[in-house]
Amino acid sequence: MPPRRSSKAKAAPVAAPQAEEEPAEAALQTLQFNQPLSWRAGKPIALGELLSRLETLSLELKEMEQEEIERDSLIKVAKELAGQGLLSHKDKGVRAWTACCLVEILRLCAPNAPYTASQLKDIFNFLITSILPAVSDPAHAYNNQHMYALSSLAQVKSIVLVTDLPSSDSLISHLFTSFFDILSGSSKSSTGEQLGKHVEYHMTEILIILVDEALNLPTEVVDIILAQFLRADPRALSAGANKTKKGGATDDKQSTFLIKDLPPAYNMAKQICNSCPEKMARYVSQYFNEAIMDASAGNGLGKGSHRRASLDQADSSEEDIPSGPTEEDLKELNKTHRLIRELWRACPAILQNVIPQLEAELAAENVQLRLLATETLGDMVSGIGAAGPPPPPNTNPAAYPPATLNSSLKSTANQSILTIPASPQPFPQAHPTAYSNFLGRKNDKSTLIRSAWTTSIGRILTTSAGGIGLTQQEEKALVTSLAEKLGDSDERVRVAAVKAVGSFEFRDIIIQLGLIGGVTQPNSVLCNLADRARDRKHGVRIEGMKTLGRIWGVASGEIAAGNEAVISLLSAIPSKLFDTFYTNDMDINVLLDHVQFEMLLPLGYPSLKSKALRNGDADSQKNKDTQGNAEKERDVTEADKIRTERILLLIRDLDPRAKKAFFGMQARQGSYSKIMQTFLKRCEEYNGGVMDDNEATIKTHLGKLIEYFARTLPDPARVAADLWKFAKMHDRRSYQLVRFCMDPASDYKTISNAIKEISKRIDAAPGAPAGLLETLTPLLYRCSLLIYNKSHVPAIMDFSRSDEMGLGNSAHETLKEISINAPEVFKAHVKELCKLLEDQGPCPNKAAASGSLETLKACAGFAVKYPKEIPQDRRFLQSLVRFALHGTPATAKHAVIILMAAAEKKQMYAKDILQKCLGDFQFGVGNFLARLATISQLVLLAPEEVADDMDAIVDLALSDILFRVREPSALPSSDHLWISDDKIDDECKAKLWSLKILVNRLRANKNAELSKETGPLVFKLLFTLIRNEGELTKNENTPPAHKSRLRLLAAQLILKLCRSDHYDELLSPKDFNRLSTVAQDPLFQVRSGFVNKLKKYLTRNFLPRRFETIIFLLAYEPQDELREESVIWIRSRALHCSSSSKTPYMELIFARLISLLAHHPDYGASADDLADFTKYLLFYLNSVATEANIGVIYHIAQRVKQTVDAIDERASENLYHLSDLAQAVIRRYEEVHGWSMQSWPGPKIRLPPALFGAIDGHILASDIAHKNFLPDELTDRLDELVKAKSKSKKRKSEIYEVKEESRKRPKVALAKSKSLPIRKPKIKAGPKTPKKKRSSHDIIPSSERRRSSRSAKVKTYAEDSEEDDGDEYGGDAESQAEDEDEVDEVPEDSDDNNAPEEEEEKERDIKMADIQELPGEGSNGGITKGKNHGDSRNLMPSQQSVGKNLEPPSTGLALSESSDDELSSPKQTPSPPPPIVGKARPKAKRQPDKLLGKPKARVTRSKP
């Protein structure tokens, strides 16, 4: 407000007033009052009389006007009023009326007051100290007189006379203090009663006059004015001024609770500053200059010389910076900078000289000063004052209904006015230089500054620059900077960036952060935030994953509503989160458990009080709903449907890799619940430590279970201690609550309430340790039926039928998973599904209903485990027969599984279906593919019923399909080496099914002796496909796309057969080496399909350990993701082996690897060739070697040189080359890592006799041992090679860091070596030819690809198909159960090539490819008699999650005794395979009628 003294004159304070002669144009009034107001000592005027006189005088003076009064008539009264008798009178009334008279005298005599300077000082001292403070009491008897005096001083502006008085600073200071105390309610005379707005107005006017007219304000006055702005700071209020009724300080959290208006004292100070901006700017500049410079210029010698160095020590980059302000100085500086923030909100004009001071602080050497300046400028841009930033948004993922973009509009209705961001003007335009310097702190060398800067950027964006708004360019620049800080090199900056993103409203996340892209857009804020879920620092991961989960939980409503903008930006969040499951880090896995059930699918969702109808009238309940209580009294079923919708929505948006992880996490519930049941039983036996007998046994059993749980969680020692204390608490109620969580009969509400009650009981338990709840919570999440719950099944079935919101496919997938992994939950609903199948069955002229395949899958998984629960209704069984004959191959397969598992007359159905399949079978006619699928399953599941027709089946598979080419290939083209699943022709599908028919015949055989007769013939066929690159015909005209599919399937079927011991024995070392070359196939689809299948079987312990050797051939894998994921898988296996067994399993693999490399097609003894093979050895060492086991590995490398090659003795020298190379590489590897290798203390390790034989003669052995087989030129290059390859080794938690500096590390080029063609067996290498560079899209020949370091992206880690019963992460099915439930299916048309169907033997999701045809010799399909392959089954628990064991170690298995310096592996007895029916035939050359022992005469198929 501008000054209101435009025509104001000053009084003459020195000379006595003189009567001036004025021309009398009209008669002037004279004062009529003539009664005395003064008295002599001892004769005072009576109080009543004095009051009457003063009142009379006051009323008369009020009636007079300045221009009409004869001023001389006022002189006598004026002098009497200034007498000490009245000014110091003890009566309040006398003083009040005197004040009224005095202000009237000053009004009438203006501009020249009729007083001397001394009198004026007494008068204003009287008014300021006695009268004006009394206005704080509205109930005062003379409040009207006090208010009149106040208003007169403000309106007449006679208060200005104070500025001319000598030594008036004390009066001015007192006046300012009194007025601000009155408005703040802290005045002594204040009664707490609210004052009127006119009081505040008059006081403000008086103070503005003084500030405007005073030449120099006292320093105390400036301090008083500025101190009022700190009333907006809750910390300042709680420090003293704001007190509770009991006299204690108020709670900081309540200090700004729902403050709707600014404090009156604050408003008065704000009005003063805005009314006098020029003068106040000068005073404020001086104030801050003294405050800031005094603190920042200090040399640290504060009170007691207590230096504040903690902030400096917090940043390692500031070690050499001189010591700065003391702790007391920092407190003052913080207070000063908070004041600057508030002044910018209230009166920015007075800071024009302060902003340059802040700019200077930005460039200060001291970290604390730069930090304060950065935070202050950031808050000024955001319009944040001393009260701090606004409260975080209420983003509750459990809220229902979920937030929408419209409902997420910012609201300040329930927010304190002190925390509402408000900037009076755009800071970037008002102070562009300061703003530019602030932005420059983005790259400050101090992490503290960068963290504060990042937080400030988040606030600027969330507040829209204090409500002013940002231009599109400014907003985009800030969002881009925030995205960059999410990838900062320091974890504190990344945490600050994640928290900044978490402070955004849902609407702002979509509109502002989505400006540069969503979760899948590289370098966007949301993408970089998703990367923080895999950050190498656990603190960053916690913030990142929780923020991501919270964002998706809040956005789920809009995603379900189909909002394309939200879906494109945020729908990939669940995939990013569940993808972290593959990191194999226990901290991440526990964090993922919390995020899943607290953010994505919160236990309390939907957050409404769902109540079932209890003991009441249903009609009365409906009446309540109609009366407006529907939301509060929502039926449980509706709440379950809402929750199920969110679960299916989550599953729908998962990519195949993340979906596999999600279902794997749910599948482990069965194994965890079994372990938890046993644990609770042992706790009850333990009885809190009080046991009558078997104390040692009980403690031992309980200790083993606790040890298992400890291995699945971080910090095993703490977890074990917590669980022992839980057992000692012996809370039986908690035991029962945990059982409720695992009981399939418990509904979701029961489980949710049980978990909540457990948490409360543990928190309230007096003897419970602090971390017990933290330990138990992830275990409860893992063993509870929270997803596969009986409350969800009805809703899932409804979605599967209606496909509402596009959730039908997700519902079908979930039903299938429930039927396999939680069949007990599925029992009550299986009849409903079977009833549904009755109406969905196909006919010759009618296709099956949509969704029938997924329904069949669910029923098939359930039927294998609970065949008696499947209804035997004839209509249902006939529907299954129709599926088998007239459906698709997939539906036919599952229908046969159900029939063979559950039908009481399955023999009859098997024979009937088989006759119908074979009777009129014609290739390409009708549903011939479905019939092949049906035959394949019948051969596996009903071998006795099909025995009589086995010859006809084999003849059909070989002569009619496999050995015929109906559509010969044209010239090979790289575009047709691999085709997508939906483009595979019927001929290729038929050949794939025919191969499965032949293999299933063997799998059904339980007779080991018979398998040795029939097995070699099938192995010969499969290896012919591998050797000839998928070609079986004499004319060699099979289409390339067919060959790639056949080649891959042949390799996978070999793996499947080797799951049985008697078939594994048929795989000779030479054949094993040939099989391993598939891992280096030129086509990525073939390589990944084979490797992923291999890892899946090894993870489930279905294959002997020798197959792990093949994984190490991925050293030259050009696809980075497949190679790195395999490294993680190997490390996980190695970690488990080292912790669960004393036998060096992974170390023994090294000998097998050397043997495999010695027979590798690319092997050569030249220096260049051996240099290339160095990478294989380093790949093994980087994955397996540690300082603890490198001595064992070195010993094994030495032992290899003490043997001869048992496969081909002529290749023994290859072993010696590789042995010396391995020893040299290990020694250099040890040096690079700074390890101290310990020699092997145990007995000499005996190598597999099938691969290594004894050397004949001591002299020959000695000569070999002393000879160095390495070329001299290679020895000089090893240091460089080892250092280059070893640098890429990272810690497990660092592999997933998105922006690692190591990615910028230049690659060390190896000496280029000539590539070798793939060698035929027993043929020496031909001449080397130079490598030819190819584009990333070309098909890489095996010999070249094996040495390539090119990389490209792949999309899958584990094989998409779920071939076996049980799950890769937690299924616990035995081999026999898996075989019975196996789903063998040929790829069919698919809407999404990247999301294959998840079924037991789904080969269509395995990407296969063709290779260039190379002729080869016949395969040795038999076994080498008398040779022991030296393989043993893995003792790792069958329940494993990407290398993590999910079940306790198997009991009852012990290591075999070591004999003759041999460390032998334990043997696990496999489940016996199904029997095979049919006679074995003698071996013969490849002829259609003889290859599998078929009679020469073709069998005529009988018609039904």
PDB file of C-alpha atoms in Angstrom, residues 865-1063:
ATOM      1  CA  LYS A 865      -3.490 -85.076  -9.247  1.00  0.00           C
ATOM      2  CA  TYR A 866      -7.080 -85.755  -8.282  1.00  0.00           C
ATOM      3  CA  PRO A 867      -8.531 -88.159 -10.850  1.00  0.00           C
ATOM      4  CA  LYS A 868     -11.322 -89.283  -8.521  1.00  0.00           C
ATOM      5  CA  GLU A 869     -12.682 -85.744  -8.324  1.00  0.00           C
ATOM      6  CA  ILE A 870     -13.414 -85.645 -12.060  1.00  0.00           C
ATOM      7  CA  PRO A 871     -17.089 -86.427 -12.779  1.00  0.00           C
ATOM      8  CA  GLN A 872     -17.859 -89.636 -14.679  1.00  0.00           C
ATOM      9  CA  ASP A 873     -20.871 -88.252 -16.460  1.00  0.00           C
ATOM     10  CA  ARG A 874     -21.211 -89.956 -19.851  1.00  0.00           C
ATOM     11  CA  ARG A 875     -22.009 -86.702 -21.627  1.00  0.00           C
ATOM     12  CA  PHE A 876     -18.839 -85.131 -20.304  1.00  0.00           C
ATOM     13  CA  LEU A 877     -16.672 -88.089 -21.344  1.00  0.00           C
ATOM     14  CA  GLN A 878     -18.194 -88.113 -24.808  1.00  0.00           C
ATOM     15  CA  SER A 879     -17.406 -84.438 -25.096  1.00  0.00           C
ATOM     16  CA  LEU A 880     -13.780 -85.255 -24.341  1.00  0.00           C
ATOM     17  CA  VAL A 881     -13.809 -87.886 -27.070  1.00  0.00           C
ATOM     18  CA  ARG A 882     -15.074 -85.265 -29.525  1.00  0.00           C
ATOM     19  CA  PHE A 883     -12.261 -82.946 -28.481  1.00  0.00           C
ATOM     20  CA  ALA A 884      -9.766 -85.745 -29.110  1.00  0.00           C
ATOM     21  CA  LEU A 885     -11.093 -86.514 -32.602  1.00  0.00           C
ATOM     22  CA  HIS A 886     -12.383 -83.198 -33.932  1.00  0.00           C
ATOM     23  CA  GLY A 887     -10.601 -80.517 -31.970  1.00  0.00           C
ATOM     24  CA  THR A 888      -7.259 -78.835 -32.403  1.00  0.00           C
ATOM     25  CA  PRO A 889      -4.057 -80.688 -31.492  1.00  0.00           C
ATOM     26  CA  ALA A 890      -3.921 -78.816 -28.205  1.00  0.00           C
ATOM     27  CA  THR A 891      -7.486 -79.572 -27.170  1.00  0.00           C
ATOM     28  CA  ALA A 892      -7.111 -83.175 -28.300  1.00  0.00           C
ATOM     29  CA  LYS A 893      -4.028 -83.596 -26.192  1.00  0.00           C
ATOM     30  CA  HIS A 894      -5.595 -82.293 -22.993  1.00  0.00           C
ATOM     31  CA  ALA A 895      -8.785 -84.208 -23.565  1.00  0.00           C
ATOM     32  CA  VAL A 896      -6.796 -87.453 -23.775  1.00  0.00           C
ATOM     33  CA  ILE A 897      -4.928 -86.555 -20.597  1.00  0.00           C
ATOM     34  CA  ILE A 898      -8.220 -86.136 -18.719  1.00  0.00           C
ATOM     35  CA  LEU A 899      -9.664 -89.344 -20.128  1.00  0.00           C
ATOM     36  CA  MET A 900      -6.613 -91.443 -19.355  1.00  0.00           C
ATOM     37  CA  ALA A 901      -6.281 -90.003 -15.873  1.00  0.00           C
ATOM     38  CA  ALA A 902      -9.880 -90.005 -14.684  1.00  0.00           C
ATOM     39  CA  ALA A 903     -12.133 -92.192 -16.824  1.00  0.00           C
ATOM     40  CA  GLU A 904     -13.083 -95.435 -15.137  1.00  0.00           C
ATOM     41  CA  LYS A 905     -13.214 -97.203 -18.512  1.00  0.00           C
ATOM     42  CA  LYS A 906     -10.140 -95.605 -19.934  1.00  0.00           C
ATOM     43  CA  GLN A 907      -9.041 -98.821 -21.662  1.00  0.00           C
ATOM     44  CA  MET A 908     -12.243 -98.818 -23.662  1.00  0.00           C
ATOM     45  CA  TYR A 909     -11.932 -95.133 -24.533  1.00  0.00           C
ATOM     46  CA  ALA A 910      -8.271 -95.538 -25.484  1.00  0.00           C
ATOM     47  CA  LYS A 911      -8.920 -98.384 -27.908  1.00  0.00           C
ATOM     48  CA  ASP A 912     -11.974 -96.757 -29.371  1.00  0.00           C
ATOM     49  CA  ILE A 913     -10.233 -93.416 -29.945  1.00  0.00           C
ATOM     50  CA  LEU A 914      -7.138 -95.096 -31.388  1.00  0.00           C
ATOM     51  CA  GLN A 915      -9.157 -97.093 -33.897  1.00  0.00           C
ATOM     52  CA  LYS A 916     -10.974 -93.972 -35.014  1.00  0.00           C
ATOM     53  CA  CYS A 917      -7.680 -92.109 -35.377  1.00  0.00           C
ATOM     54  CA  LEU A 918      -5.981 -94.832 -37.410  1.00  0.00           C
ATOM     55  CA  GLY A 919      -8.958 -96.214 -39.336  1.00  0.00           C
ATOM     56  CA  ASP A 920      -9.447 -93.561 -41.997  1.00  0.00           C
ATOM     57  CA  PHE A 921      -6.361 -91.479 -41.427  1.00  0.00           C
ATOM     58  CA  GLN A 922      -5.227 -89.493 -44.444  1.00  0.00           C
ATOM     59  CA  PHE A 923      -2.618 -86.803 -44.439  1.00  0.00           C
ATOM     60  CA  GLY A 924      -4.173 -83.388 -44.874  1.00  0.00           C
ATOM     61  CA  VAL A 925      -7.741 -84.655 -44.525  1.00  0.00           C
ATOM     62  CA  GLY A 926      -9.947 -83.560 -41.670  1.00  0.00           C
ATOM     63  CA  ASN A 927      -8.433 -83.014 -38.253  1.00  0.00           C
ATOM     64  CA  PHE A 928      -5.432 -85.200 -38.967  1.00  0.00           C
ATOM     65  CA  LEU A 929      -3.172 -83.081 -36.739  1.00  0.00           C
ATOM     66  CA  ALA A 930      -5.537 -83.551 -33.807  1.00  0.00           C
ATOM     67  CA  ARG A 931      -5.459 -87.296 -34.411  1.00  0.00           C
ATOM     68  CA  LEU A 932      -1.653 -87.295 -34.387  1.00  0.00           C
ATOM     69  CA  ALA A 933      -1.703 -85.411 -31.091  1.00  0.00           C
ATOM     70  CA  THR A 934      -4.189 -87.904 -29.707  1.00  0.00           C
ATOM     71  CA  ILE A 935      -2.043 -90.840 -30.811  1.00  0.00           C
ATOM     72  CA  SER A 936       1.004 -89.221 -29.228  1.00  0.00           C
ATOM     73  CA  GLN A 937      -0.717 -88.988 -25.865  1.00  0.00           C
ATOM     74  CA  LEU A 938      -2.212 -92.480 -26.088  1.00  0.00           C
ATOM     75  CA  VAL A 939       1.229 -93.948 -26.780  1.00  0.00           C
ATOM     76  CA  LEU A 940       2.486 -92.238 -23.636  1.00  0.00           C
ATOM     77  CA  LEU A 941      -0.452 -92.698 -21.292  1.00  0.00           C
ATOM     78  CA  ALA A 942      -2.021 -95.965 -22.507  1.00  0.00           C
ATOM     79  CA  PRO A 943       0.849 -98.068 -23.871  1.00  0.00           C
ATOM     80  CA  GLU A 944      -0.848-101.405 -23.186  1.00  0.00           C
ATOM     81  CA  GLU A 945      -3.999-100.392 -25.040  1.00  0.00           C
ATOM     82  CA  VAL A 946      -2.082 -99.303 -28.147  1.00  0.00           C
ATOM     83  CA  ALA A 947       0.414-102.183 -28.155  1.00  0.00           C
ATOM     84  CA  ASP A 948      -1.414-104.149 -30.811  1.00  0.00           C
ATOM     85  CA  ASP A 949      -1.388-101.173 -33.178  1.00  0.00           C
ATOM     86  CA  MET A 950       2.122 -99.965 -32.390  1.00  0.00           C
ATOM     87  CA  ASP A 951       3.575-101.150 -35.689  1.00  0.00           C
ATOM     88  CA  ALA A 952       0.908 -99.283 -37.601  1.00  0.00           C
ATOM     89  CA  ILE A 953       1.557 -96.171 -35.525  1.00  0.00           C
ATOM     90  CA  VAL A 954       5.317 -96.314 -36.136  1.00  0.00           C
ATOM     91  CA  ASP A 955       4.774 -96.925 -39.831  1.00  0.00           C
ATOM     92  CA  LEU A 956       2.450 -93.940 -39.961  1.00  0.00           C
ATOM     93  CA  ALA A 957       4.954 -91.703 -38.209  1.00  0.00           C
ATOM     94  CA  LEU A 958       7.931 -92.751 -40.322  1.00  0.00           C
ATOM     95  CA  SER A 959       6.836 -93.763 -43.787  1.00  0.00           C
ATOM     96  CA  ASP A 960       3.837 -91.510 -44.210  1.00  0.00           C
ATOM     97  CA  ILE A 961       5.164 -88.398 -42.529  1.00  0.00           C
ATOM     98  CA  LEU A 962       8.816 -88.155 -41.474  1.00  0.00           C
ATOM     99  CA  PHE A 963      10.433 -89.744 -44.543  1.00  0.00           C
ATOM    100  CA  ARG A 964       8.271 -87.912 -47.043  1.00  0.00           C
ATOM    101  CA  VAL A 965       8.459 -84.346 -48.291  1.00  0.00           C
ATOM    102  CA  ARG A 966       5.209 -83.168 -49.802  1.00  0.00           C
ATOM    103  CA  GLU A 967       6.334 -79.628 -50.472  1.00  0.00           C
ATOM    104  CA  PRO A 968      10.027 -79.671 -51.442  1.00  0.00           C
ATOM    105  CA  SER A 969      12.110 -76.654 -50.532  1.00  0.00           C
ATOM    106  CA  ALA A 970      13.323 -74.038 -52.936  1.00  0.00           C
ATOM    107  CA  LEU A 971      16.768 -72.511 -52.608  1.00  0.00           C
ATOM    108  CA  PRO A 972      17.573 -71.758 -48.960  1.00  0.00           C
ATOM    109  CA  SER A 973      16.844 -68.210 -47.921  1.00  0.00           C
ATOM    110  CA  SER A 974      17.727 -66.545 -44.667  1.00  0.00           C
ATOM    111  CA  ASP A 975      14.178 -65.202 -44.563  1.00  0.00           C
ATOM    112  CA  HIS A 976      12.777 -68.743 -44.462  1.00  0.00           C
ATOM    113  CA  LEU A 977      15.188 -70.447 -42.096  1.00  0.00           C
ATOM    114  CA  TRP A 978      12.806 -69.699 -39.300  1.00  0.00           C
ATOM    115  CA  ILE A 979       9.140 -68.807 -39.454  1.00  0.00           C
ATOM    116  CA  SER A 980       6.809 -67.740 -36.703  1.00  0.00           C
ATOM    117  CA  ASP A 981       4.526 -70.152 -34.925  1.00  0.00           C
ATOM    118  CA  ASP A 982       1.374 -69.014 -36.655  1.00  0.00           C
ATOM    119  CA  LYS A 983       2.920 -69.584 -40.097  1.00  0.00           C
ATOM    120  CA  ILE A 984       4.069 -73.174 -39.636  1.00  0.00           C
ATOM    121  CA  ASP A 985       2.421 -75.379 -42.248  1.00  0.00           C
ATOM    122  CA  ASP A 986       0.598 -78.594 -41.472  1.00  0.00           C
ATOM    123  CA  GLU A 987       3.366 -80.793 -42.854  1.00  0.00           C
ATOM    124  CA  CYS A 988       5.896 -79.422 -40.375  1.00  0.00           C
ATOM    125  CA  LYS A 989       3.431 -79.798 -37.512  1.00  0.00           C
ATOM    126  CA  ALA A 990       2.745 -83.385 -38.513  1.00  0.00           C
ATOM    127  CA  LYS A 991       6.458 -84.218 -38.512  1.00  0.00           C
ATOM    128  CA  LEU A 992       6.883 -82.711 -35.067  1.00  0.00           C
ATOM    129  CA  TRP A 993       4.001 -84.765 -33.730  1.00  0.00           C
ATOM    130  CA  SER A 994       5.419 -87.873 -35.370  1.00  0.00           C
ATOM    131  CA  LEU A 995       8.734 -87.405 -33.586  1.00  0.00           C
ATOM    132  CA  LYS A 996       6.890 -87.082 -30.292  1.00  0.00           C
ATOM    133  CA  ILE A 997       4.977 -90.275 -31.004  1.00  0.00           C
ATOM    134  CA  LEU A 998       8.253 -92.175 -31.395  1.00  0.00           C
ATOM    135  CA  VAL A 999       9.788 -90.650 -28.276  1.00  0.00           C
ATOM    136  CA  ASN A1000       6.647 -91.122 -26.190  1.00  0.00           C
ATOM    137  CA  ARG A1001       6.804 -94.795 -27.027  1.00  0.00           C
ATOM    138  CA  LEU A1002      10.173 -94.934 -25.282  1.00  0.00           C
ATOM    139  CA  ARG A1003       9.063 -92.772 -22.390  1.00  0.00           C
ATOM    140  CA  ALA A1004       6.250 -95.164 -21.649  1.00  0.00           C
ATOM    141  CA  ASN A1005       8.719 -98.024 -21.336  1.00  0.00           C
ATOM    142  CA  LYS A1006       9.544 -98.989 -17.740  1.00  0.00           C
ATOM    143  CA  ASN A1007      11.644-101.978 -18.710  1.00  0.00           C
ATOM    144  CA  ALA A1008      15.320-101.048 -18.645  1.00  0.00           C
ATOM    145  CA  GLU A1009      16.387-104.100 -20.629  1.00  0.00           C
ATOM    146  CA  LEU A1010      13.832-103.500 -23.342  1.00  0.00           C
ATOM    147  CA  SER A1011      14.841 -99.849 -23.551  1.00  0.00           C
ATOM    148  CA  LYS A1012      18.388-100.887 -24.467  1.00  0.00           C
ATOM    149  CA  GLU A1013      16.963-102.651 -27.523  1.00  0.00           C
ATOM    150  CA  THR A1014      14.573 -99.962 -28.774  1.00  0.00           C
ATOM    151  CA  GLY A1015      16.279 -96.842 -27.408  1.00  0.00           C
ATOM    152  CA  PRO A1016      19.381 -96.806 -29.663  1.00  0.00           C
ATOM    153  CA  LEU A1017      17.197 -96.815 -32.761  1.00  0.00           C
ATOM    154  CA  VAL A1018      15.282 -93.722 -31.691  1.00  0.00           C
ATOM    155  CA  PHE A1019      18.507 -92.060 -30.571  1.00  0.00           C
ATOM    156  CA  LYS A1020      19.957 -92.777 -33.994  1.00  0.00           C
ATOM    157  CA  LEU A1021      16.997 -91.082 -35.662  1.00  0.00           C
ATOM    158  CA  LEU A1022      17.277 -88.036 -33.394  1.00  0.00           C
ATOM    159  CA  PHE A1023      21.031 -87.676 -33.859  1.00  0.00           C
ATOM    160  CA  THR A1024      20.574 -88.024 -37.606  1.00  0.00           C
ATOM    161  CA  LEU A1025      18.373 -84.962 -37.471  1.00  0.00           C
ATOM    162  CA  ILE A1026      21.004 -83.086 -35.449  1.00  0.00           C
ATOM    163  CA  ARG A1027      23.927 -84.176 -37.592  1.00  0.00           C
ATOM    164  CA  ASN A1028      22.134 -83.507 -40.892  1.00  0.00           C
ATOM    165  CA  GLU A1029      20.697 -80.243 -39.644  1.00  0.00           C
ATOM    166  CA  GLY A1030      17.119 -81.518 -39.642  1.00  0.00           C
ATOM    167  CA  GLU A1031      17.251 -83.523 -42.850  1.00  0.00           C
ATOM    168  CA  LEU A1032      15.941 -87.117 -43.005  1.00  0.00           C
ATOM    169  CA  THR A1033      15.134 -87.683 -46.656  1.00  0.00           C
ATOM    170  CA  LYS A1034      17.505 -89.042 -49.285  1.00  0.00           C
ATOM    171  CA  ASN A1035      16.716 -86.242 -51.694  1.00  0.00           C
ATOM    172  CA  GLU A1036      17.602 -83.656 -49.042  1.00  0.00           C
ATOM    173  CA  ASN A1037      14.760 -81.386 -50.097  1.00  0.00           C
ATOM    174  CA  THR A1038      13.193 -80.659 -46.713  1.00  0.00           C
ATOM    175  CA  PRO A1039      12.246 -76.967 -46.408  1.00  0.00           C
ATOM    176  CA  PRO A1040      14.734 -75.007 -44.254  1.00  0.00           C
ATOM    177  CA  ALA A1041      12.023 -73.919 -41.825  1.00  0.00           C
ATOM    178  CA  HIS A1042      11.072 -77.560 -41.274  1.00  0.00           C
ATOM    179  CA  LYS A1043      14.666 -78.577 -40.698  1.00  0.00           C
ATOM    180  CA  SER A1044      15.230 -75.964 -38.023  1.00  0.00           C
ATOM    181  CA  ARG A1045      12.119 -77.046 -36.139  1.00  0.00           C
ATOM    182  CA  LEU A1046      12.986 -80.724 -36.429  1.00  0.00           C
ATOM    183  CA  ARG A1047      16.573 -80.156 -35.384  1.00  0.00           C
ATOM    184  CA  LEU A1048      15.589 -78.314 -32.248  1.00  0.00           C
ATOM    185  CA  LEU A1049      12.838 -80.758 -31.306  1.00  0.00           C
ATOM    186  CA  ALA A1050      15.229 -83.677 -31.755  1.00  0.00           C
ATOM    187  CA  ALA A1051      17.698 -82.111 -29.333  1.00  0.00           C
ATOM    188  CA  GLN A1052      14.968 -81.380 -26.812  1.00  0.00           C
ATOM    189  CA  LEU A1053      13.571 -84.882 -27.040  1.00  0.00           C
ATOM    190  CA  ILE A1054      17.024 -86.295 -26.357  1.00  0.00           C
ATOM    191  CA  LEU A1055      17.099 -84.252 -23.189  1.00  0.00           C
ATOM    192  CA  LYS A1056      13.667 -85.514 -22.283  1.00  0.00           C
ATOM    193  CA  LEU A1057      14.694 -89.127 -22.766  1.00  0.00           C
ATOM    194  CA  CYS A1058      17.852 -88.658 -20.715  1.00  0.00           C
ATOM    195  CA  ARG A1059      15.744 -87.805 -17.700  1.00  0.00           C
ATOM    196  CA  SER A1060      15.443 -91.567 -17.253  1.00  0.00           C
ATOM    197  CA  ASP A1061      18.598 -93.355 -16.174  1.00  0.00           C
ATOM    198  CA  HIS A1062      18.281 -96.230 -18.589  1.00  0.00           C
ATOM    199  CA  TYR A1063      18.065 -93.827 -21.529  1.00  0.00           C
TER     200      TYR A1063
END
